[in-house]
């Protein structure tokens, strides 16, 4: 019979110190070019199997019923059944206040299934923190599909980074009130490996190019995370602590604790701070857009005046509090919708006030912080339609005298997309405006489709990711006169928003792994010759590294190679890219690329080229800046297209009439 609920004794400080010293000794003896040593095994703290017939510390969060059941079990003969739920947030909870130590990384794991007869749904594993009568909630595992027919495993890591007087873990559903079973709950802490001090610091490698930054929360400013942050980075961006819902959840009631802590850590350690963000269509409390009686605001002049007065008061309070401690502000975030004719997102801000919310935000920020740099920040600015709409808006606002100092490019990208050419076109587009540019939220996902999920990051994806970081940072360094900083959206793979968005799965998008050790992606920036000393692995079918043009032409022949990739697909539409490599000996100037679609696909938009389509035949010619294609060189462009019954690969790729090989 399995053991019932168990409380495991933690390692004594002396024993833990000896374990760390042993790890240091091993790390020092291993050359940097070899794979990292295996992480230490997790140390169990709690486990619950319910085999003793008790709930083993689990309790309801409200009026639901939590009881041991013999209907199903993941192992043994018993599980825990939660029934009588009347809200999605209700579910089984376990108190952890006496078990978790601040700054220690824990792995929480539980097996879940719905009760018999329940329709499929989604569950998640979360932590509730209570302090001073206020509760906050952290997701450990995001929304995960679950049924009544099989057990699903929820497992994620968590670091307590706040002082609390109450702490609990719980399982809830994304919606609905289905009954659910859980079994085999465990909590273990992961002994840490020391931060590497015998590798170059990123900030020193990039010192002559631009400052390098990381997004942080309270978790990143304690323990080994803080050591890693101080060693490698020049700047920080509080990821959530400065957003409206965190700072002013109810009118006039400001909560400064997290923001003060993070900004204070930065200034105390000589790190610059980017303020993110003052105006956004998300994470803005509902009260901002409602009258005092709860009625939604309209575009009526009185309602508009009320909204703008709230905006002004908020900015004066937040920007005024931090003064010279924050030298750059993302004043406005994600205001572009390229699908609108005027390019403006139809947010509540816009619906009520038009462009006046942007005019007000920048004006007030300039009045309160006259020396700060004021940015407008957005994602997918490498996509021509969005890039052009943002450029038009910035041009218009600056012509009106609105003090927009810079444009932020988020660069949430993946191992396939976007191309280097697309990214360069993005940077070039804003140079004539005379504004600063920054990469503000960069990460490189290992996934290229929402239906992918890996238990551990595949070696080929990590290698491809390293090349992607190599090539993107090489581009950034060529544009160092235009870029005033580059910020990664996170510090290490143990804490990334991509673990829960767009779907729940473990991602690995940053330069340091879950053990805070340097990945191949780190070497892609610091020293690309050390990315991987082993032969090139077998790549996943849809992934190929983005590499600098180094192809060796076939002597005496004019030849070419076409690499076609679908980067995203949805019902009736898809996005794809085509890379043409000149593998011959003759340069092509003013090239023409052609192919044929087999299933009636129609191109609706193409960037980095000019497109013409006649039935299934597609012809692409260059823009003014990429018309030269030397021997061994590569040109790449992307496009959006529609499809009906099927979307098979195109055929008949040619370059100036030469038939190209594919692959």
PDB file of N, CA, C and O in Angstrom, residues 210-268:
ATOM      1  N   UNK A 210      24.858  48.406 -26.685  1.00  0.00           N
ATOM      2  CA  UNK A 210      23.655  48.926 -26.040  1.00  0.00           C
ATOM      3  C   UNK A 210      23.508  48.232 -24.689  1.00  0.00           C
ATOM      4  O   UNK A 210      24.054  47.137 -24.468  1.00  0.00           O
ATOM      5  N   UNK A 211      22.754  48.828 -23.750  1.00  0.00           N
ATOM      6  CA  UNK A 211      22.458  48.148 -22.487  1.00  0.00           C
ATOM      7  C   UNK A 211      21.569  46.937 -22.735  1.00  0.00           C
ATOM      8  O   UNK A 211      20.725  46.940 -23.623  1.00  0.00           O
ATOM      9  N   UNK A 212      21.769  45.900 -21.925  1.00  0.00           N
ATOM     10  CA  UNK A 212      20.952  44.695 -22.017  1.00  0.00           C
ATOM     11  C   UNK A 212      20.125  44.587 -20.735  1.00  0.00           C
ATOM     12  O   UNK A 212      20.638  44.770 -19.635  1.00  0.00           O
ATOM     13  N   UNK A 213      18.819  44.281 -20.896  1.00  0.00           N
ATOM     14  CA  UNK A 213      17.922  44.273 -19.748  1.00  0.00           C
ATOM     15  C   UNK A 213      17.123  42.995 -19.634  1.00  0.00           C
ATOM     16  O   UNK A 213      17.119  42.143 -20.530  1.00  0.00           O
ATOM     17  N   UNK A 214      16.415  42.864 -18.508  1.00  0.00           N
ATOM     18  CA  UNK A 214      15.542  41.725 -18.255  1.00  0.00           C
ATOM     19  C   UNK A 214      14.292  42.200 -17.538  1.00  0.00           C
ATOM     20  O   UNK A 214      14.350  43.114 -16.709  1.00  0.00           O
ATOM     21  N   UNK A 215      13.160  41.570 -17.863  1.00  0.00           N
ATOM     22  CA  UNK A 215      11.932  41.807 -17.115  1.00  0.00           C
ATOM     23  C   UNK A 215      12.004  41.048 -15.802  1.00  0.00           C
ATOM     24  O   UNK A 215      12.494  39.913 -15.751  1.00  0.00           O
ATOM     25  N   UNK A 216      11.503  41.668 -14.730  1.00  0.00           N
ATOM     26  CA  UNK A 216      11.620  41.066 -13.409  1.00  0.00           C
ATOM     27  C   UNK A 216      10.298  41.143 -12.656  1.00  0.00           C
ATOM     28  O   UNK A 216       9.399  41.914 -12.979  1.00  0.00           O
ATOM     29  N   UNK A 217      10.206  40.299 -11.628  1.00  0.00           N
ATOM     30  CA  UNK A 217       9.218  40.407 -10.574  1.00  0.00           C
ATOM     31  C   UNK A 217       9.970  40.286  -9.265  1.00  0.00           C
ATOM     32  O   UNK A 217      11.212  40.284  -9.235  1.00  0.00           O
ATOM     33  N   UNK A 218       9.261  40.154  -8.168  1.00  0.00           N
ATOM     34  CA  UNK A 218       9.945  39.990  -6.878  1.00  0.00           C
ATOM     35  C   UNK A 218      10.816  38.748  -6.852  1.00  0.00           C
ATOM     36  O   UNK A 218      11.822  38.690  -6.147  1.00  0.00           O
ATOM     37  N   UNK A 219      10.428  37.733  -7.608  1.00  0.00           N
ATOM     38  CA  UNK A 219      11.178  36.476  -7.637  1.00  0.00           C
ATOM     39  C   UNK A 219      12.602  36.670  -8.121  1.00  0.00           C
ATOM     40  O   UNK A 219      13.520  35.969  -7.682  1.00  0.00           O
ATOM     41  N   UNK A 220      12.813  37.613  -9.033  1.00  0.00           N
ATOM     42  CA  UNK A 220      14.133  37.786  -9.654  1.00  0.00           C
ATOM     43  C   UNK A 220      15.086  38.634  -8.820  1.00  0.00           C
ATOM     44  O   UNK A 220      16.230  38.837  -9.228  1.00  0.00           O
ATOM     45  N   UNK A 221      14.654  39.146  -7.679  1.00  0.00           N
ATOM     46  CA  UNK A 221      15.527  40.037  -6.904  1.00  0.00           C
ATOM     47  C   UNK A 221      15.908  39.427  -5.559  1.00  0.00           C
ATOM     48  O   UNK A 221      16.326  40.143  -4.640  1.00  0.00           O
ATOM     49  N   UNK A 222      15.763  38.091  -5.452  1.00  0.00           N
ATOM     50  CA  UNK A 222      16.195  37.400  -4.249  1.00  0.00           C
ATOM     51  C   UNK A 222      17.029  36.177  -4.643  1.00  0.00           C
ATOM     52  O   UNK A 222      16.878  35.636  -5.736  1.00  0.00           O
ATOM     53  N   UNK A 223      17.926  35.782  -3.761  1.00  0.00           N
ATOM     54  CA  UNK A 223      18.684  34.550  -3.941  1.00  0.00           C
ATOM     55  C   UNK A 223      19.535  34.531  -5.199  1.00  0.00           C
ATOM     56  O   UNK A 223      20.075  35.548  -5.651  1.00  0.00           O
ATOM     57  N   UNK A 224      19.641  33.330  -5.789  1.00  0.00           N
ATOM     58  CA  UNK A 224      20.478  33.143  -6.971  1.00  0.00           C
ATOM     59  C   UNK A 224      19.974  33.933  -8.172  1.00  0.00           C
ATOM     60  O   UNK A 224      20.757  34.324  -9.042  1.00  0.00           O
ATOM     61  N   UNK A 225      18.657  34.137  -8.246  1.00  0.00           N
ATOM     62  CA  UNK A 225      18.122  34.940  -9.346  1.00  0.00           C
ATOM     63  C   UNK A 225      18.730  36.339  -9.320  1.00  0.00           C
ATOM     64  O   UNK A 225      19.117  36.886 -10.357  1.00  0.00           O
ATOM     65  N   UNK A 226      18.815  36.923  -8.142  1.00  0.00           N
ATOM     66  CA  UNK A 226      19.392  38.263  -8.023  1.00  0.00           C
ATOM     67  C   UNK A 226      20.867  38.263  -8.404  1.00  0.00           C
ATOM     68  O   UNK A 226      21.367  39.214  -9.017  1.00  0.00           O
ATOM     69  N   UNK A 227      21.578  37.196  -8.052  1.00  0.00           N
ATOM     70  CA  UNK A 227      22.992  37.084  -8.426  1.00  0.00           C
ATOM     71  C   UNK A 227      23.125  37.072  -9.948  1.00  0.00           C
ATOM     72  O   UNK A 227      23.970  37.775 -10.530  1.00  0.00           O
ATOM     73  N   UNK A 228      22.291  36.266 -10.595  1.00  0.00           N
ATOM     74  CA  UNK A 228      22.328  36.185 -12.056  1.00  0.00           C
ATOM     75  C   UNK A 228      21.976  37.525 -12.690  1.00  0.00           C
ATOM     76  O   UNK A 228      22.615  37.976 -13.646  1.00  0.00           O
ATOM     77  N   UNK A 229      20.956  38.181 -12.150  1.00  0.00           N
ATOM     78  CA  UNK A 229      20.509  39.468 -12.685  1.00  0.00           C
ATOM     79  C   UNK A 229      21.611  40.518 -12.577  1.00  0.00           C
ATOM     80  O   UNK A 229      21.916  41.224 -13.554  1.00  0.00           O
ATOM     81  N   UNK A 230      22.212  40.628 -11.415  1.00  0.00           N
ATOM     82  CA  UNK A 230      23.256  41.650 -11.222  1.00  0.00           C
ATOM     83  C   UNK A 230      24.473  41.379 -12.099  1.00  0.00           C
ATOM     84  O   UNK A 230      25.125  42.311 -12.573  1.00  0.00           O
ATOM     85  N   UNK A 231      24.779  40.104 -12.324  1.00  0.00           N
ATOM     86  CA  UNK A 231      25.986  39.783 -13.087  1.00  0.00           C
ATOM     87  C   UNK A 231      25.850  40.123 -14.564  1.00  0.00           C
ATOM     88  O   UNK A 231      26.805  40.612 -15.180  1.00  0.00           O
ATOM     89  N   UNK A 232      24.673  39.879 -15.153  1.00  0.00           N
ATOM     90  CA  UNK A 232      24.578  39.912 -16.611  1.00  0.00           C
ATOM     91  C   UNK A 232      23.830  41.112 -17.194  1.00  0.00           C
ATOM     92  O   UNK A 232      23.933  41.337 -18.405  1.00  0.00           O
ATOM     93  N   UNK A 233      23.095  41.890 -16.395  1.00  0.00           N
ATOM     94  CA  UNK A 233      22.183  42.866 -16.987  1.00  0.00           C
ATOM     95  C   UNK A 233      22.447  44.284 -16.481  1.00  0.00           C
ATOM     96  O   UNK A 233      22.910  44.492 -15.358  1.00  0.00           O
ATOM     97  N   UNK A 234      22.127  45.255 -17.362  1.00  0.00           N
ATOM     98  CA  UNK A 234      22.273  46.680 -17.054  1.00  0.00           C
ATOM     99  C   UNK A 234      20.965  47.302 -16.598  1.00  0.00           C
ATOM    100  O   UNK A 234      20.965  48.274 -15.845  1.00  0.00           O
ATOM    101  N   UNK A 235      19.848  46.798 -17.133  1.00  0.00           N
ATOM    102  CA  UNK A 235      18.554  47.437 -16.903  1.00  0.00           C
ATOM    103  C   UNK A 235      17.522  46.385 -16.516  1.00  0.00           C
ATOM    104  O   UNK A 235      17.683  45.197 -16.809  1.00  0.00           O
ATOM    105  N   UNK A 236      16.439  46.846 -15.875  1.00  0.00           N
ATOM    106  CA  UNK A 236      15.326  45.963 -15.544  1.00  0.00           C
ATOM    107  C   UNK A 236      14.013  46.645 -15.921  1.00  0.00           C
ATOM    108  O   UNK A 236      13.908  47.869 -15.939  1.00  0.00           O
ATOM    109  N   UNK A 237      13.023  45.803 -16.208  1.00  0.00           N
ATOM    110  CA  UNK A 237      11.656  46.261 -16.441  1.00  0.00           C
ATOM    111  C   UNK A 237      10.737  45.501 -15.496  1.00  0.00           C
ATOM    112  O   UNK A 237      10.623  44.275 -15.620  1.00  0.00           O
ATOM    113  N   UNK A 238      10.114  46.162 -14.521  1.00  0.00           N
ATOM    114  CA  UNK A 238       9.109  45.460 -13.719  1.00  0.00           C
ATOM    115  C   UNK A 238       8.002  44.941 -14.634  1.00  0.00           C
ATOM    116  O   UNK A 238       7.321  45.720 -15.307  1.00  0.00           O
ATOM    117  N   UNK A 239       7.841  43.613 -14.675  1.00  0.00           N
ATOM    118  CA  UNK A 239       6.923  43.025 -15.645  1.00  0.00           C
ATOM    119  C   UNK A 239       5.475  43.328 -15.373  1.00  0.00           C
ATOM    120  O   UNK A 239       4.681  43.500 -16.310  1.00  0.00           O
ATOM    121  N   UNK A 240       5.083  43.390 -14.092  1.00  0.00           N
ATOM    122  CA  UNK A 240       3.682  43.624 -13.745  1.00  0.00           C
ATOM    123  C   UNK A 240       3.477  44.672 -12.665  1.00  0.00           C
ATOM    124  O   UNK A 240       2.390  45.232 -12.549  1.00  0.00           O
ATOM    125  N   UNK A 241       4.497  44.945 -11.875  1.00  0.00           N
ATOM    126  CA  UNK A 241       4.308  45.739 -10.668  1.00  0.00           C
ATOM    127  C   UNK A 241       3.906  47.178 -10.936  1.00  0.00           C
ATOM    128  O   UNK A 241       3.346  47.843 -10.046  1.00  0.00           O
ATOM    129  N   UNK A 242       4.163  47.708 -12.139  1.00  0.00           N
ATOM    130  CA  UNK A 242       3.823  49.093 -12.454  1.00  0.00           C
ATOM    131  C   UNK A 242       2.561  49.215 -13.305  1.00  0.00           C
ATOM    132  O   UNK A 242       2.182  50.323 -13.691  1.00  0.00           O
ATOM    133  N   UNK A 243       1.914  48.094 -13.602  1.00  0.00           N
ATOM    134  CA  UNK A 243       0.678  48.160 -14.378  1.00  0.00           C
ATOM    135  C   UNK A 243      -0.467  48.653 -13.496  1.00  0.00           C
ATOM    136  O   UNK A 243      -0.430  48.528 -12.270  1.00  0.00           O
ATOM    137  N   UNK A 244      -1.500  49.174 -14.145  1.00  0.00           N
ATOM    138  CA  UNK A 244      -2.551  49.892 -13.418  1.00  0.00           C
ATOM    139  C   UNK A 244      -3.218  49.009 -12.376  1.00  0.00           C
ATOM    140  O   UNK A 244      -3.470  49.432 -11.244  1.00  0.00           O
ATOM    141  N   UNK A 245      -3.538  47.747 -12.718  1.00  0.00           N
ATOM    142  CA  UNK A 245      -4.257  46.905 -11.766  1.00  0.00           C
ATOM    143  C   UNK A 245      -3.414  46.564 -10.549  1.00  0.00           C
ATOM    144  O   UNK A 245      -3.946  46.270  -9.473  1.00  0.00           O
ATOM    145  N   UNK A 246      -2.087  46.597 -10.690  1.00  0.00           N
ATOM    146  CA  UNK A 246      -1.208  46.334  -9.556  1.00  0.00           C
ATOM    147  C   UNK A 246      -1.017  47.570  -8.685  1.00  0.00           C
ATOM    148  O   UNK A 246      -0.918  47.470  -7.460  1.00  0.00           O
ATOM    149  N   UNK A 247      -0.980  48.734  -9.317  1.00  0.00           N
ATOM    150  CA  UNK A 247      -0.694  49.981  -8.598  1.00  0.00           C
ATOM    151  C   UNK A 247      -1.944  50.598  -7.982  1.00  0.00           C
ATOM    152  O   UNK A 247      -1.935  51.055  -6.840  1.00  0.00           O
ATOM    153  N   UNK A 248      -3.051  50.651  -8.754  1.00  0.00           N
ATOM    154  CA  UNK A 248      -4.263  51.331  -8.290  1.00  0.00           C
ATOM    155  C   UNK A 248      -5.494  50.467  -8.599  1.00  0.00           C
ATOM    156  O   UNK A 248      -6.293  50.799  -9.474  1.00  0.00           O
ATOM    157  N   UNK A 249      -5.683  49.363  -7.882  1.00  0.00           N
ATOM    158  CA  UNK A 249      -6.805  48.467  -8.189  1.00  0.00           C
ATOM    159  C   UNK A 249      -8.162  49.095  -7.931  1.00  0.00           C
ATOM    160  O   UNK A 249      -9.137  48.753  -8.597  1.00  0.00           O
ATOM    161  N   UNK A 250      -8.247  49.987  -6.971  1.00  0.00           N
ATOM    162  CA  UNK A 250      -9.469  50.760  -6.738  1.00  0.00           C
ATOM    163  C   UNK A 250      -9.093  52.235  -6.709  1.00  0.00           C
ATOM    164  O   UNK A 250      -7.960  52.599  -6.373  1.00  0.00           O
ATOM    165  N   UNK A 251     -10.035  53.078  -7.053  1.00  0.00           N
ATOM    166  CA  UNK A 251      -9.734  54.499  -7.247  1.00  0.00           C
ATOM    167  C   UNK A 251      -9.175  55.125  -5.977  1.00  0.00           C
ATOM    168  O   UNK A 251      -9.777  55.051  -4.898  1.00  0.00           O
ATOM    169  N   UNK A 252      -7.999  55.720  -6.130  1.00  0.00           N
ATOM    170  CA  UNK A 252      -7.366  56.434  -5.033  1.00  0.00           C
ATOM    171  C   UNK A 252      -6.640  55.565  -4.035  1.00  0.00           C
ATOM    172  O   UNK A 252      -5.968  56.080  -3.132  1.00  0.00           O
ATOM    173  N   UNK A 253      -6.740  54.232  -4.180  1.00  0.00           N
ATOM    174  CA  UNK A 253      -6.072  53.313  -3.250  1.00  0.00           C
ATOM    175  C   UNK A 253      -4.856  52.717  -3.943  1.00  0.00           C
ATOM    176  O   UNK A 253      -4.971  51.749  -4.697  1.00  0.00           O
ATOM    177  N   UNK A 254      -3.695  53.283  -3.685  1.00  0.00           N
ATOM    178  CA  UNK A 254      -2.473  52.858  -4.366  1.00  0.00           C
ATOM    179  C   UNK A 254      -1.742  51.796  -3.550  1.00  0.00           C
ATOM    180  O   UNK A 254      -1.654  51.888  -2.324  1.00  0.00           O
ATOM    181  N   UNK A 255      -1.224  50.787  -4.269  1.00  0.00           N
ATOM    182  CA  UNK A 255      -0.420  49.729  -3.648  1.00  0.00           C
ATOM    183  C   UNK A 255       0.981  49.801  -4.251  1.00  0.00           C
ATOM    184  O   UNK A 255       1.202  49.401  -5.388  1.00  0.00           O
ATOM    185  N   UNK A 256       1.920  50.286  -3.462  1.00  0.00           N
ATOM    186  CA  UNK A 256       3.259  50.554  -3.981  1.00  0.00           C
ATOM    187  C   UNK A 256       4.279  49.482  -3.630  1.00  0.00           C
ATOM    188  O   UNK A 256       5.416  49.529  -4.114  1.00  0.00           O
ATOM    189  N   UNK A 257       3.923  48.525  -2.798  1.00  0.00           N
ATOM    190  CA  UNK A 257       4.931  47.651  -2.191  1.00  0.00           C
ATOM    191  C   UNK A 257       5.813  46.954  -3.225  1.00  0.00           C
ATOM    192  O   UNK A 257       7.048  47.024  -3.151  1.00  0.00           O
ATOM    193  N   UNK A 258       5.212  46.246  -4.191  1.00  0.00           N
ATOM    194  CA  UNK A 258       6.017  45.490  -5.151  1.00  0.00           C
ATOM    195  C   UNK A 258       6.849  46.414  -6.038  1.00  0.00           C
ATOM    196  O   UNK A 258       8.033  46.155  -6.292  1.00  0.00           O
ATOM    197  N   UNK A 259       6.230  47.481  -6.537  1.00  0.00           N
ATOM    198  CA  UNK A 259       6.969  48.406  -7.403  1.00  0.00           C
ATOM    199  C   UNK A 259       8.116  49.063  -6.639  1.00  0.00           C
ATOM    200  O   UNK A 259       9.241  49.184  -7.152  1.00  0.00           O
ATOM    201  N   UNK A 260       7.847  49.500  -5.396  1.00  0.00           N
ATOM    202  CA  UNK A 260       8.911  50.110  -4.593  1.00  0.00           C
ATOM    203  C   UNK A 260      10.063  49.132  -4.373  1.00  0.00           C
ATOM    204  O   UNK A 260      11.242  49.497  -4.446  1.00  0.00           O
ATOM    205  N   UNK A 261       9.722  47.871  -4.106  1.00  0.00           N
ATOM    206  CA  UNK A 261      10.751  46.861  -3.852  1.00  0.00           C
ATOM    207  C   UNK A 261      11.619  46.638  -5.082  1.00  0.00           C
ATOM    208  O   UNK A 261      12.852  46.589  -4.994  1.00  0.00           O
ATOM    209  N   UNK A 262      10.990  46.507  -6.241  1.00  0.00           N
ATOM    210  CA  UNK A 262      11.740  46.222  -7.456  1.00  0.00           C
ATOM    211  C   UNK A 262      12.555  47.424  -7.924  1.00  0.00           C
ATOM    212  O   UNK A 262      13.717  47.281  -8.324  1.00  0.00           O
ATOM    213  N   UNK A 263      11.952  48.603  -7.891  1.00  0.00           N
ATOM    214  CA  UNK A 263      12.699  49.807  -8.283  1.00  0.00           C
ATOM    215  C   UNK A 263      13.824  50.066  -7.289  1.00  0.00           C
ATOM    216  O   UNK A 263      14.949  50.438  -7.670  1.00  0.00           O
ATOM    217  N   UNK A 264      13.552  49.841  -6.001  1.00  0.00           N
ATOM    218  CA  UNK A 264      14.585  50.036  -4.987  1.00  0.00           C
ATOM    219  C   UNK A 264      15.755  49.085  -5.164  1.00  0.00           C
ATOM    220  O   UNK A 264      16.915  49.475  -5.001  1.00  0.00           O
ATOM    221  N   UNK A 265      15.459  47.824  -5.503  1.00  0.00           N
ATOM    222  CA  UNK A 265      16.541  46.873  -5.777  1.00  0.00           C
ATOM    223  C   UNK A 265      17.390  47.354  -6.945  1.00  0.00           C
ATOM    224  O   UNK A 265      18.632  47.296  -6.890  1.00  0.00           O
ATOM    225  N   UNK A 266      16.746  47.809  -7.998  1.00  0.00           N
ATOM    226  CA  UNK A 266      17.484  48.251  -9.183  1.00  0.00           C
ATOM    227  C   UNK A 266      18.393  49.429  -8.859  1.00  0.00           C
ATOM    228  O   UNK A 266      19.597  49.402  -9.158  1.00  0.00           O
ATOM    229  N   UNK A 267      17.844  50.454  -8.252  1.00  0.00           N
ATOM    230  CA  UNK A 267      18.653  51.641  -7.976  1.00  0.00           C
ATOM    231  C   UNK A 267      19.757  51.326  -6.975  1.00  0.00           C
ATOM    232  O   UNK A 267      20.863  51.872  -7.068  1.00  0.00           O
ATOM    233  N   UNK A 268      19.470  50.428  -6.036  1.00  0.00           N
ATOM    234  CA  UNK A 268      20.483  50.052  -5.061  1.00  0.00           C
ATOM    235  C   UNK A 268      21.613  49.236  -5.649  1.00  0.00           C
ATOM    236  O   UNK A 268      22.683  49.125  -5.036  1.00  0.00           O
TER     237      UNK A 268
END
